CSV table of C-alpha atoms in Angstrom, one decimal:
chain,number,residue,atom,x,y,z
K,1131,UNK,CA,8.5,-3.9,-15.7
K,1132,UNK,CA,11.6,-5.5,-17.1
K,1133,UNK,CA,14.0,-3.3,-19.0
K,1134,UNK,CA,13.7,-5.1,-22.3
K,1135,UNK,CA,9.8,-4.9,-22.3
K,1136,UNK,CA,10.0,-1.3,-21.3
K,1137,UNK,CA,12.1,-0.6,-24.5
K,1138,UNK,CA,9.3,-2.2,-26.6
K,1139,UNK,CA,6.5,-0.2,-24.9
K,1140,UNK,CA,8.4,3.0,-25.1
K,1141,UNK,CA,9.0,2.4,-28.8
K,1142,UNK,CA,5.2,1.9,-29.4
K,1143,UNK,CA,4.5,5.0,-27.3
K,1144,UNK,CA,6.8,7.1,-29.4
K,1145,UNK,CA,5.0,6.1,-32.6
K,1146,UNK,CA,1.6,6.7,-31.1
K,1147,UNK,CA,2.5,10.1,-29.5
K,1148,UNK,CA,4.0,11.3,-32.8
K,1149,UNK,CA,0.5,12.2,-33.8
K,1150,UNK,CA,0.2,14.7,-30.9
K,1151,UNK,CA,2.6,17.5,-31.8
K,1152,UNK,CA,5.7,15.4,-31.9
K,1153,UNK,CA,5.9,14.8,-28.2
K,1154,UNK,CA,6.7,11.2,-28.8
K,1155,UNK,CA,10.4,12.2,-29.2
K,1156,UNK,CA,10.8,11.9,-25.4
K,1157,UNK,CA,9.9,8.2,-25.1
K,1158,UNK,CA,11.8,7.5,-28.3
K,1159,UNK,CA,15.0,9.0,-26.9
K,1160,UNK,CA,14.5,7.3,-23.6
K,1161,UNK,CA,13.9,3.9,-25.3
K,1162,UNK,CA,17.1,4.2,-27.3
K,1163,UNK,CA,19.1,5.2,-24.3
K,1164,UNK,CA,17.7,2.3,-22.2
K,1165,UNK,CA,18.3,-0.2,-25.0
K,1166,UNK,CA,21.9,1.0,-25.4
K,1167,UNK,CA,22.5,0.7,-21.6
K,1168,UNK,CA,21.3,-2.9,-21.5
K,1169,UNK,CA,24.1,-5.5,-22.1
K,1170,UNK,CA,23.4,-7.5,-25.3
K,1171,UNK,CA,26.0,-10.2,-25.3
K,1172,UNK,CA,26.1,-13.7,-26.8
K,1173,UNK,CA,25.0,-15.2,-23.5
K,1174,UNK,CA,21.8,-13.2,-23.3
K,1175,UNK,CA,18.4,-14.8,-23.6
K,1176,UNK,CA,17.2,-14.8,-27.3
K,1177,UNK,CA,13.9,-13.3,-26.2
K,1178,UNK,CA,15.6,-10.4,-24.5
K,1179,UNK,CA,17.8,-9.9,-27.6
K,1180,UNK,CA,14.7,-9.9,-29.8
K,1181,UNK,CA,12.8,-7.5,-27.6
K,1182,UNK,CA,15.8,-5.1,-27.4
K,1183,UNK,CA,16.4,-5.2,-31.2
K,1184,UNK,CA,12.7,-4.8,-32.0
K,1185,UNK,CA,12.1,-2.1,-29.4
K,1186,UNK,CA,15.1,-0.2,-30.7
K,1187,UNK,CA,13.8,-0.5,-34.3
K,1188,UNK,CA,10.4,0.8,-33.3
K,1189,UNK,CA,11.9,3.6,-31.2
K,1190,UNK,CA,14.0,4.7,-34.1
K,1191,UNK,CA,11.0,4.7,-36.4
K,1192,UNK,CA,9.1,6.7,-33.9
K,1193,UNK,CA,12.0,9.1,-33.6
K,1194,UNK,CA,12.0,9.6,-37.4
K,1195,UNK,CA,8.2,10.0,-37.4
K,1196,UNK,CA,8.4,12.6,-34.6
K,1197,UNK,CA,11.1,14.6,-36.4
K,1198,UNK,CA,9.0,14.6,-39.5
K,1199,UNK,CA,6.0,15.8,-37.6
K,1200,UNK,CA,8.0,18.6,-35.8
K,1201,UNK,CA,9.5,19.6,-39.2
K,1202,UNK,CA,6.0,19.9,-40.7
K,1203,UNK,CA,4.8,22.0,-37.7
K,1204,UNK,CA,7.8,24.3,-37.9
K,1205,UNK,CA,7.5,24.6,-41.7
K,1206,UNK,CA,3.8,25.4,-41.4
K,1207,UNK,CA,4.4,28.0,-38.7
K,1208,UNK,CA,7.1,29.7,-40.8
K,1209,UNK,CA,5.2,29.6,-44.1
K,1210,UNK,CA,2.1,31.1,-42.6
K,1211,UNK,CA,3.9,34.0,-41.0
K,1212,UNK,CA,5.9,35.0,-44.1
């Protein structure tokens, strides 16, 4: 799989896996790291640039969603034991 399509699919996986105990944080971080490592210059294909920007946006949204899910889980664990 090409690197720019992998970023998009990992972004989608991070959003979907946020439902399951916030484990989507792993693909979100991996997608962000992969997108940052890919050179995005002026000579790059516009489709690759679009995939990387879109995948990075989806991965960041998945990261935020996972952080919210983990915060709610930690908050509920703390509030039930106090």
